[in-house]
JSON list of C-alpha atoms in Angstrom, two decimals:
[
{"chain": "A", "resi": 1, "resn": "MET", "atom": "CA", "xyz": [34.01, -222.26, 135.82]},
{"chain": "A", "resi": 2, "resn": "PRO", "atom": "CA", "xyz": [33.39, -226.21, 134.93]},
{"chain": "A", "resi": 3, "resn": "THR", "atom": "CA", "xyz": [30.11, -227.12, 133.36]},
{"chain": "A", "resi": 4, "resn": "PRO", "atom": "CA", "xyz": [27.87, -229.53, 134.74]},
{"chain": "A", "resi": 5, "resn": "GLY", "atom": "CA", "xyz": [29.10, -231.85, 131.90]},
{"chain": "A", "resi": 6, "resn": "ILE", "atom": "CA", "xyz": [32.49, -232.07, 132.52]},
{"chain": "A", "resi": 7, "resn": "LEU", "atom": "CA", "xyz": [31.86, -232.75, 136.21]},
{"chain": "A", "resi": 8, "resn": "LYS", "atom": "CA", "xyz": [29.70, -235.50, 135.59]},
{"chain": "A", "resi": 9, "resn": "GLY", "atom": "CA", "xyz": [31.99, -236.92, 132.90]},
{"chain": "A", "resi": 10, "resn": "LEU", "atom": "CA", "xyz": [34.82, -236.31, 135.91]},
{"chain": "A", "resi": 11, "resn": "ALA", "atom": "CA", "xyz": [32.51, -237.79, 138.52]},
{"chain": "A", "resi": 12, "resn": "VAL", "atom": "CA", "xyz": [32.20, -241.04, 136.40]},
{"chain": "A", "resi": 13, "resn": "THR", "atom": "CA", "xyz": [35.70, -241.05, 135.85]},
{"chain": "A", "resi": 14, "resn": "ILE", "atom": "CA", "xyz": [37.02, -241.18, 139.39]},
{"chain": "A", "resi": 15, "resn": "ARG", "atom": "CA", "xyz": [34.37, -243.60, 140.55]},
{"chain": "A", "resi": 16, "resn": "ARG", "atom": "CA", "xyz": [35.50, -245.84, 137.83]},
{"chain": "A", "resi": 17, "resn": "PHE", "atom": "CA", "xyz": [39.27, -245.72, 138.98]},
{"chain": "A", "resi": 18, "resn": "LEU", "atom": "CA", "xyz": [37.69, -246.11, 142.75]},
{"chain": "A", "resi": 19, "resn": "GLU", "atom": "CA", "xyz": [35.61, -249.23, 141.91]},
{"chain": "A", "resi": 20, "resn": "THR", "atom": "CA", "xyz": [38.89, -250.86, 140.00]},
{"chain": "A", "resi": 21, "resn": "TYR", "atom": "CA", "xyz": [41.16, -249.94, 142.76]},
{"chain": "A", "resi": 22, "resn": "ILE", "atom": "CA", "xyz": [39.24, -251.47, 145.13]},
{"chain": "A", "resi": 23, "resn": "GLY", "atom": "CA", "xyz": [38.44, -254.50, 143.41]},
{"chain": "A", "resi": 24, "resn": "ASP", "atom": "CA", "xyz": [42.32, -254.46, 143.08]},
{"chain": "A", "resi": 25, "resn": "LEU", "atom": "CA", "xyz": [42.82, -254.00, 146.69]},
{"chain": "A", "resi": 26, "resn": "LYS", "atom": "CA", "xyz": [40.36, -257.28, 147.39]},
{"chain": "A", "resi": 27, "resn": "ARG", "atom": "CA", "xyz": [42.89, -259.20, 145.33]},
{"chain": "A", "resi": 28, "resn": "PHE", "atom": "CA", "xyz": [46.11, -258.17, 146.91]},
{"chain": "A", "resi": 29, "resn": "PRO", "atom": "CA", "xyz": [48.57, -259.84, 146.65]},
{"chain": "A", "resi": 30, "resn": "HIS", "atom": "CA", "xyz": [47.82, -260.83, 143.03]},
{"chain": "A", "resi": 31, "resn": "ARG", "atom": "CA", "xyz": [47.06, -258.95, 139.76]},
{"chain": "A", "resi": 32, "resn": "TYR", "atom": "CA", "xyz": [43.98, -260.27, 139.14]},
{"chain": "A", "resi": 33, "resn": "ALA", "atom": "CA", "xyz": [41.47, -263.29, 140.15]},
{"chain": "A", "resi": 34, "resn": "PRO", "atom": "CA", "xyz": [42.69, -266.48, 138.93]},
{"chain": "A", "resi": 35, "resn": "GLU", "atom": "CA", "xyz": [39.50, -267.08, 136.81]},
{"chain": "A", "resi": 36, "resn": "GLY", "atom": "CA", "xyz": [40.22, -264.20, 135.07]},
{"chain": "A", "resi": 37, "resn": "ARG", "atom": "CA", "xyz": [43.16, -265.55, 133.39]},
{"chain": "A", "resi": 38, "resn": "TYR", "atom": "CA", "xyz": [40.80, -267.79, 131.57]},
{"chain": "A", "resi": 39, "resn": "ARG", "atom": "CA", "xyz": [38.25, -265.63, 130.70]},
{"chain": "A", "resi": 40, "resn": "ARG", "atom": "CA", "xyz": [37.99, -262.04, 128.64]},
{"chain": "A", "resi": 41, "resn": "LEU", "atom": "CA", "xyz": [35.97, -259.27, 129.61]},
{"chain": "A", "resi": 42, "resn": "ARG", "atom": "CA", "xyz": [32.67, -258.94, 127.68]},
{"chain": "A", "resi": 43, "resn": "PRO", "atom": "CA", "xyz": [31.09, -255.37, 126.67]},
{"chain": "A", "resi": 44, "resn": "GLY", "atom": "CA", "xyz": [28.49, -255.18, 129.28]},
{"chain": "A", "resi": 45, "resn": "GLU", "atom": "CA", "xyz": [31.06, -256.03, 132.48]},
{"chain": "A", "resi": 46, "resn": "ARG", "atom": "CA", "xyz": [33.56, -253.55, 134.61]},
{"chain": "A", "resi": 47, "resn": "GLY", "atom": "CA", "xyz": [36.93, -253.67, 135.76]},
{"chain": "A", "resi": 48, "resn": "ALA", "atom": "CA", "xyz": [40.72, -253.71, 134.82]},
{"chain": "A", "resi": 49, "resn": "PHE", "atom": "CA", "xyz": [42.54, -256.87, 133.40]},
{"chain": "A", "resi": 50, "resn": "THR", "atom": "CA", "xyz": [45.95, -257.11, 133.64]},
{"chain": "A", "resi": 51, "resn": "VAL", "atom": "CA", "xyz": [48.46, -259.93, 132.57]},
{"chain": "A", "resi": 52, "resn": "GLN", "atom": "CA", "xyz": [52.00, -259.50, 133.47]},
{"chain": "A", "resi": 53, "resn": "TYR", "atom": "CA", "xyz": [53.60, -260.29, 130.03]},
{"chain": "A", "resi": 54, "resn": "PRO", "atom": "CA", "xyz": [56.14, -261.76, 128.94]},
{"chain": "A", "resi": 55, "resn": "GLU", "atom": "CA", "xyz": [56.40, -263.86, 132.25]},
{"chain": "A", "resi": 56, "resn": "GLU", "atom": "CA", "xyz": [52.02, -264.78, 132.23]},
{"chain": "A", "resi": 57, "resn": "ARG", "atom": "CA", "xyz": [50.43, -265.20, 128.99]},
{"chain": "A", "resi": 58, "resn": "LEU", "atom": "CA", "xyz": [47.06, -265.67, 128.05]},
{"chain": "A", "resi": 59, "resn": "GLU", "atom": "CA", "xyz": [45.98, -268.69, 125.44]},
{"chain": "A", "resi": 60, "resn": "MET", "atom": "CA", "xyz": [45.13, -267.24, 121.93]},
{"chain": "A", "resi": 61, "resn": "PHE", "atom": "CA", "xyz": [42.22, -267.96, 120.69]},
{"chain": "A", "resi": 62, "resn": "PRO", "atom": "CA", "xyz": [41.67, -270.72, 118.32]},
{"chain": "A", "resi": 63, "resn": "ARG", "atom": "CA", "xyz": [40.98, -268.70, 114.66]},
{"chain": "A", "resi": 64, "resn": "PHE", "atom": "CA", "xyz": [43.78, -266.67, 115.52]},
{"chain": "A", "resi": 65, "resn": "ARG", "atom": "CA", "xyz": [45.86, -265.94, 112.71]},
{"chain": "A", "resi": 66, "resn": "GLY", "atom": "CA", "xyz": [49.70, -266.04, 113.60]},
{"chain": "A", "resi": 67, "resn": "ALA", "atom": "CA", "xyz": [52.21, -267.62, 111.84]},
{"chain": "A", "resi": 68, "resn": "LEU", "atom": "CA", "xyz": [51.61, -269.83, 108.71]},
{"chain": "A", "resi": 69, "resn": "MET", "atom": "CA", "xyz": [52.75, -273.62, 109.28]},
{"chain": "A", "resi": 70, "resn": "GLN", "atom": "CA", "xyz": [52.81, -276.17, 107.08]},
{"chain": "A", "resi": 71, "resn": "LEU", "atom": "CA", "xyz": [51.20, -279.99, 107.97]},
{"chain": "A", "resi": 72, "resn": "THR", "atom": "CA", "xyz": [52.41, -283.81, 108.00]},
{"chain": "A", "resi": 73, "resn": "ASP", "atom": "CA", "xyz": [50.89, -286.56, 107.18]},
{"chain": "A", "resi": 74, "resn": "PRO", "atom": "CA", "xyz": [50.98, -288.35, 110.24]},
{"chain": "A", "resi": 75, "resn": "GLN", "atom": "CA", "xyz": [51.11, -291.96, 108.89]},
{"chain": "A", "resi": 76, "resn": "THR", "atom": "CA", "xyz": [54.25, -291.05, 106.24]},
{"chain": "A", "resi": 77, "resn": "GLY", "atom": "CA", "xyz": [56.24, -288.17, 107.92]},
{"chain": "A", "resi": 78, "resn": "LEU", "atom": "CA", "xyz": [56.12, -286.50, 104.88]},
{"chain": "A", "resi": 79, "resn": "PRO", "atom": "CA", "xyz": [54.93, -282.78, 104.59]},
{"chain": "A", "resi": 80, "resn": "LYS", "atom": "CA", "xyz": [50.84, -282.65, 103.02]},
{"chain": "A", "resi": 81, "resn": "CYS", "atom": "CA", "xyz": [51.81, -280.18, 100.47]},
{"chain": "A", "resi": 82, "resn": "THR", "atom": "CA", "xyz": [52.07, -280.99, 97.24]},
{"chain": "A", "resi": 83, "resn": "ALA", "atom": "CA", "xyz": [53.58, -277.66, 96.00]},
{"chain": "A", "resi": 84, "resn": "CYS", "atom": "CA", "xyz": [50.79, -277.20, 93.64]},
{"chain": "A", "resi": 85, "resn": "GLY", "atom": "CA", "xyz": [50.95, -273.64, 93.94]},
{"chain": "A", "resi": 86, "resn": "ILE", "atom": "CA", "xyz": [47.83, -272.41, 94.55]},
{"chain": "A", "resi": 87, "resn": "CYS", "atom": "CA", "xyz": [48.58, -270.39, 97.31]},
{"chain": "A", "resi": 88, "resn": "ALA", "atom": "CA", "xyz": [51.10, -268.83, 95.90]},
{"chain": "A", "resi": 89, "resn": "ARG", "atom": "CA", "xyz": [48.71, -267.58, 93.22]},
{"chain": "A", "resi": 90, "resn": "SER", "atom": "CA", "xyz": [46.19, -266.91, 95.82]},
{"chain": "A", "resi": 91, "resn": "CYS", "atom": "CA", "xyz": [48.30, -264.30, 97.81]},
{"chain": "A", "resi": 92, "resn": "PRO", "atom": "CA", "xyz": [47.39, -260.44, 97.07]},
{"chain": "A", "resi": 93, "resn": "VAL", "atom": "CA", "xyz": [50.83, -259.70, 98.09]},
{"chain": "A", "resi": 94, "resn": "GLY", "atom": "CA", "xyz": [52.91, -262.09, 96.73]},
{"chain": "A", "resi": 95, "resn": "VAL", "atom": "CA", "xyz": [54.85, -263.83, 99.72]},
{"chain": "A", "resi": 96, "resn": "ILE", "atom": "CA", "xyz": [54.56, -266.89, 98.97]},
{"chain": "A", "resi": 97, "resn": "GLU", "atom": "CA", "xyz": [56.99, -268.81, 96.43]},
{"chain": "A", "resi": 98, "resn": "VAL", "atom": "CA", "xyz": [56.52, -272.17, 95.71]},
{"chain": "A", "resi": 99, "resn": "VAL", "atom": "CA", "xyz": [59.28, -275.00, 93.79]},
{"chain": "A", "resi": 100, "resn": "ARG", "atom": "CA", "xyz": [58.27, -278.27, 93.23]},
{"chain": "A", "resi": 101, "resn": "ALA", "atom": "CA", "xyz": [60.62, -281.43, 93.31]},
{"chain": "A", "resi": 102, "resn": "PRO", "atom": "CA", "xyz": [61.33, -283.15, 90.11]},
{"chain": "A", "resi": 103, "resn": "GLU", "atom": "CA", "xyz": [60.58, -286.39, 91.31]},
{"chain": "A", "resi": 104, "resn": "LYS", "atom": "CA", "xyz": [57.61, -287.54, 93.42]},
{"chain": "A", "resi": 105, "resn": "ARG", "atom": "CA", "xyz": [58.42, -289.26, 96.92]},
{"chain": "A", "resi": 106, "resn": "GLU", "atom": "CA", "xyz": [56.21, -292.39, 97.70]},
{"chain": "A", "resi": 107, "resn": "GLY", "atom": "CA", "xyz": [53.98, -291.77, 94.53]},
{"chain": "A", "resi": 108, "resn": "LYS", "atom": "CA", "xyz": [53.32, -287.44, 95.12]},
{"chain": "A", "resi": 109, "resn": "PHE", "atom": "CA", "xyz": [55.04, -284.24, 94.29]},
{"chain": "A", "resi": 110, "resn": "VAL", "atom": "CA", "xyz": [56.66, -282.64, 97.69]},
{"chain": "A", "resi": 111, "resn": "PRO", "atom": "CA", "xyz": [57.79, -279.01, 97.45]},
{"chain": "A", "resi": 112, "resn": "GLU", "atom": "CA", "xyz": [61.94, -278.82, 96.79]},
{"chain": "A", "resi": 113, "resn": "SER", "atom": "CA", "xyz": [61.90, -275.20, 98.02]},
{"chain": "A", "resi": 114, "resn": "TYR", "atom": "CA", "xyz": [58.47, -273.12, 99.79]},
{"chain": "A", "resi": 115, "resn": "THR", "atom": "CA", "xyz": [59.39, -269.71, 101.38]},
{"chain": "A", "resi": 116, "resn": "TRP", "atom": "CA", "xyz": [56.68, -267.74, 103.06]},
{"chain": "A", "resi": 117, "resn": "ASN", "atom": "CA", "xyz": [58.03, -263.83, 103.98]},
{"chain": "A", "resi": 118, "resn": "LEU", "atom": "CA", "xyz": [56.59, -262.75, 106.56]},
{"chain": "A", "resi": 119, "resn": "ALA", "atom": "CA", "xyz": [57.76, -258.81, 105.92]},
{"chain": "A", "resi": 120, "resn": "PRO", "atom": "CA", "xyz": [54.93, -257.70, 103.64]},
{"chain": "A", "resi": 121, "resn": "CYS", "atom": "CA", "xyz": [52.30, -260.36, 104.56]},
{"chain": "A", "resi": 122, "resn": "ILE", "atom": "CA", "xyz": [48.74, -259.10, 105.74]},
{"chain": "A", "resi": 123, "resn": "PHE", "atom": "CA", "xyz": [47.73, -262.09, 107.20]},
{"chain": "A", "resi": 124, "resn": "CYS", "atom": "CA", "xyz": [44.57, -262.34, 105.11]},
{"chain": "A", "resi": 125, "resn": "GLY", "atom": "CA", "xyz": [44.23, -266.06, 105.42]},
{"chain": "A", "resi": 126, "resn": "LEU", "atom": "CA", "xyz": [43.64, -266.54, 101.63]},
{"chain": "A", "resi": 127, "resn": "CYS", "atom": "CA", "xyz": [46.40, -268.93, 101.16]},
{"chain": "A", "resi": 128, "resn": "VAL", "atom": "CA", "xyz": [44.75, -270.88, 103.76]},
{"chain": "A", "resi": 129, "resn": "GLU", "atom": "CA", "xyz": [41.92, -271.13, 102.59]},
{"chain": "A", "resi": 130, "resn": "SER", "atom": "CA", "xyz": [43.05, -271.80, 98.94]},
{"chain": "A", "resi": 131, "resn": "CYS", "atom": "CA", "xyz": [45.03, -274.67, 99.76]},
{"chain": "A", "resi": 132, "resn": "PRO", "atom": "CA", "xyz": [43.23, -278.37, 98.53]},
{"chain": "A", "resi": 133, "resn": "PHE", "atom": "CA", "xyz": [45.10, -280.59, 100.39]},
{"chain": "A", "resi": 134, "resn": "GLY", "atom": "CA", "xyz": [44.84, -278.60, 103.87]},
{"chain": "A", "resi": 135, "resn": "ALA", "atom": "CA", "xyz": [48.73, -278.46, 104.19]},
{"chain": "A", "resi": 136, "resn": "LEU", "atom": "CA", "xyz": [48.70, -274.61, 105.34]},
{"chain": "A", "resi": 137, "resn": "CYS", "atom": "CA", "xyz": [46.99, -273.19, 108.37]},
{"chain": "A", "resi": 138, "resn": "HIS", "atom": "CA", "xyz": [47.91, -270.07, 111.09]},
{"chain": "A", "resi": 139, "resn": "SER", "atom": "CA", "xyz": [49.26, -271.23, 113.93]},
{"chain": "A", "resi": 140, "resn": "PRO", "atom": "CA", "xyz": [49.02, -269.51, 117.32]},
{"chain": "A", "resi": 141, "resn": "GLU", "atom": "CA", "xyz": [52.37, -268.10, 116.99]},
{"chain": "A", "resi": 142, "resn": "PHE", "atom": "CA", "xyz": [52.42, -264.54, 117.46]},
{"chain": "A", "resi": 143, "resn": "GLU", "atom": "CA", "xyz": [56.00, -263.56, 118.82]},
{"chain": "A", "resi": 144, "resn": "LEU", "atom": "CA", "xyz": [57.53, -262.78, 115.26]},
{"chain": "A", "resi": 145, "resn": "SER", "atom": "CA", "xyz": [59.04, -259.38, 115.84]},
{"chain": "A", "resi": 146, "resn": "THR", "atom": "CA", "xyz": [63.17, -259.06, 114.91]},
{"chain": "A", "resi": 147, "resn": "TYR", "atom": "CA", "xyz": [65.57, -256.22, 115.82]},
{"chain": "A", "resi": 148, "resn": "GLY", "atom": "CA", "xyz": [65.70, -255.95, 111.65]},
{"chain": "A", "resi": 149, "resn": "ARG", "atom": "CA", "xyz": [64.85, -256.95, 108.42]},
{"chain": "A", "resi": 150, "resn": "GLY", "atom": "CA", "xyz": [67.91, -257.60, 107.09]},
{"chain": "A", "resi": 151, "resn": "ASP", "atom": "CA", "xyz": [68.72, -260.63, 108.82]},
{"chain": "A", "resi": 152, "resn": "GLY", "atom": "CA", "xyz": [66.70, -263.31, 107.37]},
{"chain": "A", "resi": 153, "resn": "GLN", "atom": "CA", "xyz": [64.64, -263.97, 110.64]},
{"chain": "A", "resi": 154, "resn": "LEU", "atom": "CA", "xyz": [61.17, -262.52, 108.65]},
{"chain": "A", "resi": 155, "resn": "ILE", "atom": "CA", "xyz": [61.64, -265.45, 105.75]},
{"chain": "A", "resi": 156, "resn": "PHE", "atom": "CA", "xyz": [60.59, -268.64, 106.83]},
{"chain": "A", "resi": 157, "resn": "ASP", "atom": "CA", "xyz": [61.57, -271.51, 104.76]},
{"chain": "A", "resi": 158, "resn": "LEU", "atom": "CA", "xyz": [60.11, -275.26, 104.41]},
{"chain": "A", "resi": 159, "resn": "ALA", "atom": "CA", "xyz": [62.04, -276.53, 107.58]},
{"chain": "A", "resi": 160, "resn": "ARG", "atom": "CA", "xyz": [60.93, -273.65, 109.64]},
{"chain": "A", "resi": 161, "resn": "LEU", "atom": "CA", "xyz": [56.98, -273.76, 108.81]},
{"chain": "A", "resi": 162, "resn": "LEU", "atom": "CA", "xyz": [57.73, -277.57, 109.51]},
{"chain": "A", "resi": 163, "resn": "ALA", "atom": "CA", "xyz": [58.57, -277.35, 112.77]},
{"chain": "A", "resi": 164, "resn": "LEU", "atom": "CA", "xyz": [56.07, -274.86, 113.56]},
{"chain": "A", "resi": 165, "resn": "GLY", "atom": "CA", "xyz": [53.17, -277.73, 112.40]},
{"chain": "A", "resi": 166, "resn": "ARG", "atom": "CA", "xyz": [55.37, -280.05, 114.25]},
{"chain": "A", "resi": 167, "resn": "LYS", "atom": "CA", "xyz": [54.84, -277.94, 117.53]},
{"chain": "A", "resi": 168, "resn": "TYR", "atom": "CA", "xyz": [51.77, -277.10, 117.45]},
{"chain": "A", "resi": 169, "resn": "ALA", "atom": "CA", "xyz": [49.79, -279.72, 115.40]},
{"chain": "A", "resi": 170, "resn": "PRO", "atom": "CA", "xyz": [51.90, -283.00, 115.89]},
{"chain": "A", "resi": 171, "resn": "ASP", "atom": "CA", "xyz": [49.02, -285.14, 114.96]},
{"chain": "A", "resi": 172, "resn": "GLY", "atom": "CA", "xyz": [48.77, -283.04, 111.42]},
{"chain": "A", "resi": 173, "resn": "VAL", "atom": "CA", "xyz": [45.36, -282.12, 112.29]},
{"chain": "A", "resi": 174, "resn": "PRO", "atom": "CA", "xyz": [45.16, -277.62, 112.49]},
{"chain": "A", "resi": 175, "resn": "PRO", "atom": "CA", "xyz": [44.47, -276.04, 116.09]},
{"chain": "A", "resi": 176, "resn": "VAL", "atom": "CA", "xyz": [40.91, -275.20, 114.28]},
{"chain": "A", "resi": 177, "resn": "GLU", "atom": "CA", "xyz": [39.88, -278.68, 113.80]},
{"chain": "A", "resi": 178, "resn": "GLN", "atom": "CA", "xyz": [41.16, -279.54, 117.22]},
{"chain": "A", "resi": 179, "resn": "GLU", "atom": "CA", "xyz": [38.62, -277.51, 119.07]},
{"chain": "A", "resi": 180, "resn": "LYS", "atom": "CA", "xyz": [35.76, -279.22, 117.41]}
]
């Protein structure tokens, strides 16, 4: 014989299921209310919220720690990075390697090569915080999976990091600063 506690829990589960099911029928043929796509459920709210990924996508939060990106100076078009290597030294895992170019370009040092190995990265953000020139920041890019580790797609070079920077911050301002 089931105990009263189990029956009470089952009743709560059935009630919430029916509330969600009836709510979905009210919005048929759409899966969710149009305004629901632009807000997230708060802890006190009820209801299922389903997005048909990858056809429909939600915007990431401005402070989301996605793939790293290098910013460029809008006046000169050069990377803001001066290859000082502070980001590489502050990384607890050691996934960043910076090589400074032997000569200056337009009066400042630039990186000859800059590599970021995504596989062991823990996305802690210490490299971004430690950059004194604001040349490094996180992008909203989160679809970084690949089928294998040996194909080189998990290692980002300077050109790939700059391309992400041009895509998400064409004016050289990080996405977090654009929200302010």
